[in-house]
Short mmCIF file of C-alpha atoms and ligand atoms in Angstrom, two decimals:
data_model
loop_
_atom_site.label_atom_id
_atom_site.label_comp_id
_atom_site.label_asym_id
_atom_site.label_seq_id
_atom_site.Cartn_x
_atom_site.Cartn_y
_atom_site.Cartn_z
CA MET A 1 -2.15 16.06 -24.85
CA PRO A 2 -3.45 15.64 -21.27
CA VAL A 3 -7.06 16.77 -21.04
CA SER A 4 -6.55 19.39 -18.69
CA SER A 5 -3.92 20.67 -21.36
CA ARG A 6 -6.28 20.38 -24.14
CA ARG A 7 -8.78 22.06 -22.55
CA ARG A 8 -6.66 24.96 -21.53
CA PHE A 9 -5.78 25.08 -25.39
CA LEU A 10 -9.47 24.86 -26.24
CA HIS A 11 -10.29 28.19 -24.11
CA LYS A 12 -7.34 29.44 -25.40
CA ALA A 13 -8.27 29.28 -28.89
CA GLY A 14 -11.79 30.20 -28.45
CA LEU A 15 -13.12 26.78 -29.50
CA PHE A 16 -14.69 25.10 -26.48
CA SER A 17 -17.90 24.16 -28.37
CA ALA A 18 -21.09 24.12 -26.97
CA THR A 19 -21.68 20.34 -27.28
CA ALA A 20 -18.44 20.27 -25.19
CA LEU A 21 -19.69 22.78 -22.52
CA LEU A 22 -23.06 20.76 -22.20
CA SER A 23 -20.99 17.54 -21.62
CA SER A 24 -18.93 19.01 -19.69
CA LEU A 25 -22.31 20.49 -17.41
CA ALA A 26 -23.34 17.14 -17.33
CA ARG A 27 -20.89 15.76 -15.44
CA PRO A 28 -21.10 15.84 -11.73
CA ALA A 29 -20.00 18.98 -9.82
CA TRP A 30 -17.39 16.94 -7.41
CA SER A 31 -15.82 16.18 -11.30
CA ARG A 32 -15.36 19.32 -12.96
CA ASN A 33 -14.31 21.31 -9.67
CA LEU A 34 -11.58 18.33 -9.42
CA GLU A 35 -10.61 18.94 -13.04
CA SER A 36 -10.24 22.38 -12.32
CA ALA A 37 -7.97 21.86 -9.18
CA LEU A 38 -5.82 19.66 -11.33
CA ASP A 39 -5.42 22.61 -14.09
CA GLN A 40 -4.64 24.96 -11.05
CA ALA A 41 -2.29 22.77 -9.49
CA ALA A 42 -0.29 21.88 -12.84
CA GLY A 43 2.64 24.71 -11.92
CA ILE A 44 2.62 24.03 -8.14
CA SER A 45 5.42 21.71 -6.82
CA PRO A 46 4.20 18.66 -4.86
CA GLU A 47 6.08 19.97 -1.81
CA ASP A 48 3.95 23.16 -1.85
CA LEU A 49 0.50 21.68 -3.10
CA ALA A 50 0.71 19.17 -0.31
CA GLY A 51 -0.18 22.10 2.51
CA ASP A 52 -2.88 23.52 -0.40
CA GLU A 53 -6.29 22.11 1.43
CA ASP A 54 -8.43 23.80 -1.57
CA PHE A 55 -6.82 21.33 -3.79
CA TRP A 56 -6.94 17.71 -1.64
CA TYR A 57 -10.54 18.97 -0.69
CA TYR A 58 -11.64 18.71 -4.01
CA ILE A 59 -9.90 15.06 -4.09
CA GLN A 60 -11.69 14.01 -0.89
CA GLN A 61 -14.49 15.10 -3.04
CA SER A 62 -13.38 11.85 -4.92
CA PHE A 63 -14.47 9.63 -2.34
CA THR A 64 -17.35 8.91 -0.69
CA VAL A 65 -16.18 8.88 2.96
CA SER A 66 -18.31 9.36 6.09
CA PRO A 67 -17.94 13.17 7.00
CA SER A 68 -19.35 12.10 10.91
CA LEU A 69 -16.77 9.61 11.63
CA ILE A 70 -12.75 10.44 10.97
CA ASN A 71 -11.13 7.59 9.34
CA LEU A 72 -7.21 7.35 10.35
CA ASN A 73 -7.00 3.81 9.88
CA ASN A 74 -6.16 3.62 6.65
CA GLY A 75 -3.06 1.63 7.41
CA GLY A 76 -5.82 -1.24 7.43
CA VAL A 77 -7.30 -0.99 4.10
CA SER A 78 -8.35 2.09 1.97
CA PRO A 79 -11.85 3.13 0.67
CA ALA A 80 -11.78 3.27 -3.22
CA PRO A 81 -12.78 6.67 -4.87
CA LYS A 82 -16.12 6.68 -6.74
CA THR A 83 -14.63 5.85 -10.24
CA VAL A 84 -13.18 2.67 -8.68
CA GLN A 85 -16.54 1.88 -6.49
CA ASP A 86 -18.46 2.16 -10.29
CA ALA A 87 -16.66 0.24 -12.45
CA MET A 88 -16.90 -2.64 -10.10
CA LYS A 89 -20.48 -2.50 -9.55
CA ARG A 90 -21.24 -2.21 -13.45
CA TYR A 91 -18.67 -4.66 -14.14
CA TYR A 92 -20.67 -7.02 -11.52
CA ASP A 93 -24.17 -6.08 -12.88
CA LEU A 94 -22.51 -7.39 -16.30
CA CYS A 95 -21.59 -10.76 -15.04
CA ASN A 96 -24.80 -11.11 -13.87
CA GLU A 97 -26.51 -10.94 -16.97
CA ALA A 98 -24.65 -14.29 -18.07
CA PRO A 99 -21.44 -15.04 -15.73
CA SER A 100 -19.81 -17.50 -17.53
CA TYR A 101 -20.31 -15.16 -21.23
CA TYR A 102 -19.11 -11.97 -19.59
CA MET A 103 -16.74 -13.08 -17.28
CA TRP A 104 -14.45 -15.14 -19.09
CA ARG A 105 -15.20 -14.12 -22.18
CA VAL A 106 -15.65 -10.43 -22.27
CA LEU A 107 -14.01 -8.92 -18.85
CA ASP A 108 -11.29 -11.33 -18.73
CA GLN A 109 -9.92 -9.85 -21.63
CA GLY A 110 -8.63 -6.92 -19.64
CA ARG A 111 -6.23 -9.25 -17.72
CA GLU A 112 -3.28 -8.68 -20.23
CA PRO A 113 -3.94 -4.69 -20.40
CA LEU A 114 -4.31 -4.78 -16.81
CA ARG A 115 -1.21 -6.81 -16.57
CA ARG A 116 0.91 -4.59 -19.07
CA ASN A 117 -0.74 -1.15 -16.66
CA LEU A 118 0.34 -2.48 -13.21
CA ALA A 119 3.75 -3.01 -14.65
CA LYS A 120 4.36 0.29 -16.24
CA LEU A 121 3.63 1.68 -12.81
CA ALA A 122 5.86 -0.81 -10.86
CA GLY A 123 8.43 -0.19 -13.22
CA CYS A 124 9.14 -3.86 -14.80
CA SER A 125 8.28 -6.25 -17.06
CA PRO A 126 4.16 -7.46 -17.48
CA GLU A 127 5.84 -10.78 -17.53
CA GLU A 128 6.98 -10.42 -14.34
CA ILE A 129 3.12 -9.61 -12.37
CA ALA A 130 0.69 -11.70 -11.45
CA MET A 131 -2.80 -10.03 -10.09
CA ASN A 132 -4.45 -12.26 -7.09
CA ARG A 133 -6.68 -11.14 -4.04
CA ASN A 134 -3.91 -9.61 -1.34
CA SER A 135 -0.14 -9.39 0.41
CA SER A 136 -1.19 -12.47 2.20
CA GLU A 137 -1.74 -14.64 -1.24
CA GLY A 138 1.52 -13.24 -2.99
CA LEU A 139 3.67 -13.39 -0.41
CA GLU A 140 2.25 -17.11 0.95
CA THR A 141 2.60 -18.29 -2.73
CA VAL A 142 6.65 -17.06 -2.68
CA ILE A 143 7.47 -18.54 1.40
CA PHE A 144 5.18 -21.87 0.12
CA GLY A 145 6.85 -21.93 -3.40
CA LEU A 146 10.19 -21.63 -2.34
CA PRO A 147 12.60 -25.10 -2.62
CA LEU A 148 14.03 -24.91 0.88
CA LYS A 149 14.74 -27.90 2.75
CA ALA A 150 15.35 -29.05 6.13
CA GLY A 151 18.33 -27.29 8.17
CA ASP A 152 18.21 -24.11 5.19
CA GLU A 153 17.75 -20.57 6.94
CA VAL A 154 15.47 -18.06 6.58
CA VAL A 155 16.05 -14.77 8.55
CA ALA A 156 13.20 -12.68 9.50
CA ALA A 157 11.80 -9.84 11.97
CA LYS A 158 9.83 -10.63 15.06
CA GLN A 159 8.17 -7.20 13.55
CA ASP A 160 7.08 -8.98 10.15
CA TYR A 161 3.48 -9.85 9.21
CA PRO A 162 1.60 -12.58 11.10
CA ASN A 163 0.40 -13.96 8.65
CA MET A 164 4.00 -14.31 6.91
CA ILE A 165 5.64 -15.25 10.28
CA ASN A 166 3.05 -18.23 10.94
CA ALA A 167 3.70 -19.14 7.31
CA TYR A 168 6.95 -19.82 7.94
CA LYS A 169 6.53 -21.46 11.00
CA GLN A 170 4.62 -23.86 9.22
CA ARG A 171 7.58 -24.68 7.02
CA GLU A 172 9.94 -24.81 9.89
CA GLN A 173 7.32 -27.18 11.92
CA ARG A 174 6.37 -29.48 8.82
CA GLU A 175 9.66 -29.36 6.99
CA GLY A 176 12.68 -28.41 9.57
CA ILE A 177 13.74 -25.07 7.70
CA LYS A 178 15.42 -22.86 10.30
CA MET A 179 13.64 -19.70 11.05
CA VAL A 180 16.15 -17.03 12.52
CA TRP A 181 14.54 -14.07 14.39
CA ILE A 182 15.86 -10.74 15.02
CA SER A 183 14.09 -7.91 16.87
CA LEU A 184 14.55 -3.97 15.48
CA GLU A 185 13.93 -1.19 17.97
CA LEU A 186 11.79 1.07 16.30
CA PRO A 187 11.53 4.21 15.47
CA SER A 188 15.13 3.94 13.71
CA GLU A 189 16.81 6.52 11.32
CA ASP A 190 20.07 4.85 11.67
CA GLU A 191 20.80 2.77 8.30
CA ASN A 192 24.19 0.90 9.52
CA TYR A 193 21.80 -0.12 12.46
CA LEU A 194 18.98 -2.00 10.56
CA VAL A 195 21.34 -3.27 7.77
CA SER A 196 23.49 -4.78 10.42
CA GLN A 197 20.61 -6.62 12.36
CA TYR A 198 19.74 -8.75 9.09
CA VAL A 199 23.92 -9.33 7.95
CA ASN A 200 24.62 -10.18 11.59
CA ALA A 201 21.99 -13.14 11.29
CA PHE A 202 23.31 -14.47 8.28
CA THR A 203 25.36 -17.47 8.11
CA PRO A 204 26.68 -19.65 5.38
CA LYS A 205 23.02 -21.97 5.40
CA THR A 206 21.04 -18.58 5.08
CA LYS A 207 18.90 -19.41 2.02
CA VAL A 208 16.23 -16.12 2.40
CA VAL A 209 15.76 -13.24 3.74
CA HIS A 210 12.38 -11.54 4.72
CA ILE A 211 11.96 -7.67 4.68
CA THR A 212 8.99 -5.76 5.23
CA HIS A 213 9.35 -2.64 3.39
CA VAL A 214 6.97 -0.56 5.48
CA ILE A 215 6.56 -1.96 9.19
CA ASN A 216 2.96 -2.13 9.22
CA TRP A 217 2.67 -1.40 13.39
CA ASN A 218 4.49 2.09 13.25
CA GLY A 219 5.08 2.93 9.44
CA GLN A 220 8.91 2.55 9.58
CA ILE A 221 10.23 2.08 6.32
CA LEU A 222 13.24 -0.29 6.17
CA PRO A 223 16.32 0.09 3.66
CA VAL A 224 15.61 -2.68 1.77
CA LYS A 225 17.85 -2.29 -1.40
CA LYS A 226 21.10 -2.09 1.22
CA ILE A 227 19.90 -5.08 3.07
CA ALA A 228 19.47 -6.99 -0.67
CA ALA A 229 22.86 -6.23 -1.57
CA GLU A 230 24.15 -7.74 1.47
CA ALA A 231 21.78 -10.89 0.86
CA HIS A 232 22.68 -11.37 -2.98
CA LYS A 233 26.79 -10.86 -2.02
CA ARG A 234 25.96 -14.03 0.10
CA GLY A 235 23.44 -15.65 -2.89
CA ILE A 236 20.71 -15.40 -0.01
CA GLU A 237 17.04 -14.55 -2.09
CA VAL A 238 15.35 -11.75 -1.00
CA VAL A 239 11.18 -11.60 -0.08
CA VAL A 240 9.95 -8.16 0.33
CA ASP A 241 6.64 -7.52 1.74
CA GLY A 242 5.49 -4.17 0.48
CA ALA A 243 2.19 -4.51 1.88
CA HIS A 244 2.43 -1.15 2.62
CA SER A 245 5.13 0.77 0.27
CA PHE A 246 3.22 0.02 -3.03
CA ALA A 247 1.87 3.36 -4.50
CA HIS A 248 2.36 4.64 -0.92
CA PHE A 249 5.56 6.78 -1.48
CA ASP A 250 7.23 7.09 -5.22
CA PHE A 251 9.70 4.11 -6.04
CA LYS A 252 9.64 1.33 -8.47
CA ILE A 253 9.76 -2.68 -7.47
CA PRO A 254 13.26 -3.23 -9.55
CA ASP A 255 14.74 -0.13 -7.31
CA LEU A 256 14.42 -2.65 -4.45
CA ASP A 257 16.43 -4.93 -5.80
CA ALA A 258 14.27 -7.66 -4.44
CA ASP A 259 13.66 -11.22 -5.78
CA TYR A 260 10.09 -11.18 -4.38
CA PHE A 261 7.80 -9.23 -3.93
CA ALA A 262 3.64 -8.46 -2.89
CA ALA A 263 1.62 -5.97 -2.34
CA SER A 264 -1.81 -5.38 -1.49
CA LEU A 265 -3.77 -2.95 -4.10
CA HIS A 266 -6.43 -2.18 -1.77
CA LYS A 267 -4.01 -0.71 0.75
CA TRP A 268 -2.45 2.42 -1.02
CA LEU A 269 -3.51 1.96 -4.78
CA TYR A 270 -7.36 2.10 -3.34
CA ALA A 271 -8.23 -0.49 -5.95
CA PRO A 272 -11.10 -2.47 -4.72
CA ILE A 273 -11.07 -4.67 -1.62
CA GLY A 274 -9.57 -8.20 -2.30
CA THR A 275 -6.94 -6.75 -4.93
CA GLY A 276 -3.14 -7.93 -5.10
CA LEU A 277 -0.25 -8.25 -7.11
CA LEU A 278 3.01 -10.50 -6.85
CA TYR A 279 6.29 -9.32 -8.35
CA VAL A 280 8.56 -12.47 -9.23
CA ARG A 281 11.96 -11.25 -10.68
CA LYS A 282 11.89 -12.67 -14.29
CA GLU A 283 14.55 -15.48 -13.87
CA LYS A 284 13.10 -16.40 -10.70
CA ILE A 285 9.97 -17.96 -12.22
CA LYS A 286 10.94 -21.20 -12.88
CA THR A 287 12.09 -22.37 -9.78
CA LEU A 288 9.33 -20.91 -7.63
CA TYR A 289 6.03 -23.59 -7.13
CA PRO A 290 2.72 -22.03 -7.41
CA LEU A 291 0.28 -22.47 -4.46
CA PHE A 292 -2.39 -23.39 -6.61
CA ALA A 293 -1.09 -26.58 -8.94
CA VAL A 294 -0.98 -25.83 -12.70
CA ASP A 295 0.40 -28.54 -15.53
CA ASN A 296 3.82 -27.57 -15.25
CA PRO A 297 4.53 -26.07 -12.25
CA LEU A 298 8.03 -25.27 -12.98
CA LYS A 299 7.02 -23.06 -15.86
CA ASP A 300 8.88 -19.89 -16.85
CA ASP A 301 5.29 -17.94 -16.84
CA ILE A 302 4.26 -15.64 -14.58
CA ARG A 303 0.74 -16.60 -15.34
CA LYS A 304 1.27 -19.94 -13.31
CA PHE A 305 0.43 -17.73 -10.08
CA GLU A 306 -3.58 -17.08 -11.83
CA ALA A 307 -4.77 -20.63 -11.21
CA LEU A 308 -7.00 -19.06 -8.45
CA GLY A 309 -10.42 -20.57 -9.85
CA THR A 310 -13.49 -18.71 -10.18
CA ARG A 311 -13.49 -15.07 -8.45
CA PRO A 312 -14.99 -11.98 -8.65
CA PHE A 313 -13.50 -10.85 -12.09
CA TYR A 314 -15.28 -7.41 -11.59
CA ILE A 315 -13.10 -6.48 -8.86
CA GLU A 316 -10.14 -7.55 -10.57
CA GLN A 317 -10.33 -5.56 -13.39
CA ALA A 318 -11.56 -2.31 -11.33
CA ILE A 319 -7.87 -2.05 -10.88
CA GLY A 320 -7.64 -0.36 -13.69
CA LYS A 321 -9.60 2.45 -12.53
CA ALA A 322 -7.34 2.48 -9.43
CA ILE A 323 -4.09 2.56 -11.40
CA GLU A 324 -6.04 6.01 -13.55
CA PHE A 325 -6.65 7.85 -10.62
CA HIS A 326 -3.72 7.41 -8.98
CA GLU A 327 -1.69 8.64 -11.90
CA MET A 328 -3.85 11.42 -11.88
CA ILE A 329 -2.91 12.48 -8.42
CA GLY A 330 0.55 11.53 -9.27
CA SER A 331 3.12 9.82 -7.11
CA GLU A 332 5.22 12.30 -5.81
CA ARG A 333 2.15 14.72 -5.08
CA LYS A 334 0.46 11.66 -3.32
CA GLU A 335 3.97 10.72 -0.80
CA LYS A 336 4.37 14.60 -0.35
CA ARG A 337 0.74 15.04 0.77
CA LEU A 338 0.66 11.62 2.89
CA HIS A 339 4.20 12.81 4.91
CA TYR A 340 3.16 16.32 5.11
CA LEU A 341 -0.14 15.20 6.84
CA LYS A 342 1.49 12.67 9.27
CA ASN A 343 4.14 15.48 10.60
CA TYR A 344 1.13 17.46 10.40
CA TRP A 345 -0.29 15.97 13.57
CA MET A 346 3.04 14.48 15.20
CA GLU A 347 4.62 18.31 15.06
CA LYS A 348 1.90 19.26 17.23
CA VAL A 349 1.44 16.85 20.04
CA LYS A 350 5.40 16.17 19.88
CA GLY A 351 6.96 17.40 23.22
CA LEU A 352 3.58 17.24 24.73
CA PRO A 353 4.32 15.27 28.47
CA LYS A 354 4.05 11.56 28.28
CA VAL A 355 3.95 11.49 24.50
CA LYS A 356 6.53 9.08 22.83
CA LEU A 357 6.28 9.35 19.11
CA ASN A 358 6.90 5.94 17.94
CA THR A 359 7.61 7.00 14.11
CA SER A 360 10.40 8.87 12.45
CA LEU A 361 9.21 12.40 11.14
CA ARG A 362 11.84 12.35 8.70
CA PRO A 363 10.58 11.19 4.74
CA GLU A 364 13.12 8.61 4.01
CA TRP A 365 11.88 6.39 7.37
CA GLY A 366 8.07 7.15 7.58
CA CYS A 367 5.64 8.17 5.15
CA ALA A 368 1.70 8.36 6.51
CA ILE A 369 1.78 6.22 9.05
CA GLY A 370 2.44 7.42 12.54
CA ASN A 371 2.15 5.69 15.69
CA LEU A 372 1.84 7.62 19.40
CA GLY A 373 1.96 6.06 22.81
CA ILE A 374 1.37 7.85 25.89
CA GLU A 375 3.04 7.15 28.89
CA GLY A 376 0.83 5.65 31.29
CA THR A 377 -2.30 4.49 28.91
CA LYS A 378 -2.74 1.58 27.16
CA PRO A 379 -3.52 1.44 23.82
CA GLY A 380 -6.95 0.20 23.67
CA GLU A 381 -7.78 3.47 26.32
CA LEU A 382 -6.88 5.77 23.66
CA ASP A 383 -8.55 4.26 20.66
CA THR A 384 -11.60 3.92 22.79
CA PHE A 385 -11.53 7.58 23.88
CA LEU A 386 -10.63 8.86 20.71
CA LEU A 387 -13.75 6.88 18.88
CA ASP A 388 -15.85 7.67 22.17
CA LYS A 389 -15.53 11.03 22.27
CA PHE A 390 -14.15 12.57 18.93
CA LYS A 391 -15.59 10.04 16.58
CA VAL A 392 -11.90 9.32 15.60
CA HIS A 393 -10.76 5.83 14.53
CA THR A 394 -7.65 4.69 14.95
CA VAL A 395 -6.10 1.17 15.95
CA ALA A 396 -4.54 0.00 19.13
CA ILE A 397 -1.54 -1.45 18.53
CA THR A 398 0.71 -4.14 20.70
CA TRP A 399 3.26 -5.88 19.01
CA GLU A 400 6.55 -7.17 20.50
CA ASN A 401 8.32 -4.02 21.56
CA ILE A 402 6.15 -1.85 19.41
CA VAL A 403 2.87 -0.31 21.67
CA GLY A 404 0.56 2.66 20.85
CA VAL A 405 -1.75 3.69 18.81
CA ARG A 406 -1.57 3.76 14.73
CA ILE A 407 -3.10 6.79 13.23
CA THR A 408 -3.08 6.73 9.32
CA PRO A 409 -4.34 9.80 7.20
CA ASN A 410 -4.82 9.46 3.63
CA VAL A 411 -4.97 11.80 0.45
CA TYR A 412 -8.87 12.65 1.75
CA THR A 413 -7.89 13.35 4.84
CA THR A 414 -8.32 17.15 6.07
CA THR A 415 -5.58 18.81 8.29
CA LYS A 416 -9.20 19.94 9.94
CA GLN A 417 -9.59 16.51 10.82
CA LEU A 418 -6.42 16.06 12.36
CA ASP A 419 -6.87 19.21 14.48
CA VAL A 420 -9.82 16.93 15.97
CA LEU A 421 -7.38 14.32 16.83
CA VAL A 422 -4.88 16.27 18.04
CA GLU A 423 -7.79 17.88 20.30
CA GLY A 424 -8.72 14.33 21.36
CA ILE A 425 -4.89 13.66 22.16
CA ARG A 426 -4.71 16.81 24.46
CA ALA A 427 -8.31 15.45 25.85
CA ILE A 428 -6.51 12.33 27.63
CA LEU A 429 -3.79 14.13 28.63
CA ASN A 430 -6.04 16.35 30.37
CA THR A 431 -7.74 13.81 32.31
CA LYS A 432 -4.29 12.22 33.70
C1 PLP B 501 3.10 -5.41 6.46
C2 PLP B 501 2.11 -6.27 6.00
N1 PLP B 501 1.99 -7.45 5.51
C3 PLP B 501 0.88 -8.12 4.74
C4 PLP B 501 -0.33 -7.50 5.04
C5 PLP B 501 -1.39 -8.53 4.53
O1 PLP B 501 -2.04 -7.65 3.90
P1 PLP B 501 -3.71 -8.39 3.17
O2 PLP B 501 -4.60 -8.51 4.70
O3 PLP B 501 -4.49 -7.68 2.49
O4 PLP B 501 -3.41 -9.72 2.32
C6 PLP B 501 -0.46 -6.49 6.24
C7 PLP B 501 -2.32 -6.33 6.11
O5 PLP B 501 -2.19 -5.34 6.73
C8 PLP B 501 0.53 -5.67 6.17
O6 PLP B 501 0.25 -4.44 7.02
#
């Protein structure tokens, strides 16, 4: 029985003992309030809960975010909830009592349970999940580990993430693989257009297609499964950059039909900064070389991707608390709230003169991340104006054909804060 139902049952049965009452009072107010907010939310649909400011206010209280800076650059990296911060600090203190003992003999005993918990969340086998430090590490492991030779072609988009673009270019420069770059007109709500951009670039020499699940510049969601199906029909392997999708909206990694998938857990899972995962489809593990060498690099063991040397195990182990926090909110509720927040501000500025929305409002094509352009205003100018005059932190984007300011709320963002953003956008429009 979940804690909330158990407590309701105890209340009803009149069995809520003095000891239980005392232990509940010993907990901080934010935690007690959150529990009762979760209790009350139990019968409400995720759609209805998405606009329930009272409920989300208590979620906000689980974080330590600044009340004087409105952080709308959660697309960069997310803060962690208090429970995650506390666990990380506790584990760090423990490590400092005797690092080699507590790190390797105590904390590292949590590695396999963590792998199982991450796999459950990802919907795959624990034997397909490696823990690492971020998406760059996961994806570069794949990009440099794939057995490609001179002349083999890789299809990728100019709107992919620079670290990955650079990694492929390095292989091109050193080994003579051939990159085929497509350029996407975004935002798009046209599945046929998006899929055909990739398919039209495939040739008999194409060995790999690299797909960014959520384009970081404007939040565009790509139809990965459809592109993957076309690729697999032609024997092409599928690498998916899931930096921004994992734990952002509700899906399981195998739904995508990717061969390789990597994510940063410090983005939407709210794990400590410097945490990531790499998924490799079981039958692909043995042919993918690890980036950090092991005794037998072609063994069929996902753990071969974790030979990363001495590192902060206290950070890695705190991922477990982030999974608990994510599950406490629930994937569907989180997705609906994030989408609600993005549309909340976008609907208010849509139609204002000079405003150009560079992100779809439809849930199939975008979730929390939105990009706003203002005709005649450089993104840097808008970013600085919002920060200087309204203490709203965003990020200016000028990348290929995407120009605007990226605005990314989070579960702790309130609609009141988004009203300040909208006031700021109206204010700069009035100066024009
Ligand atoms: C689409 C995408 N891929 C990869 C990365 C790299 O993530 P990290 O810096 O956590 O390795 C990012 C970071 O923002 C991203 O947006």
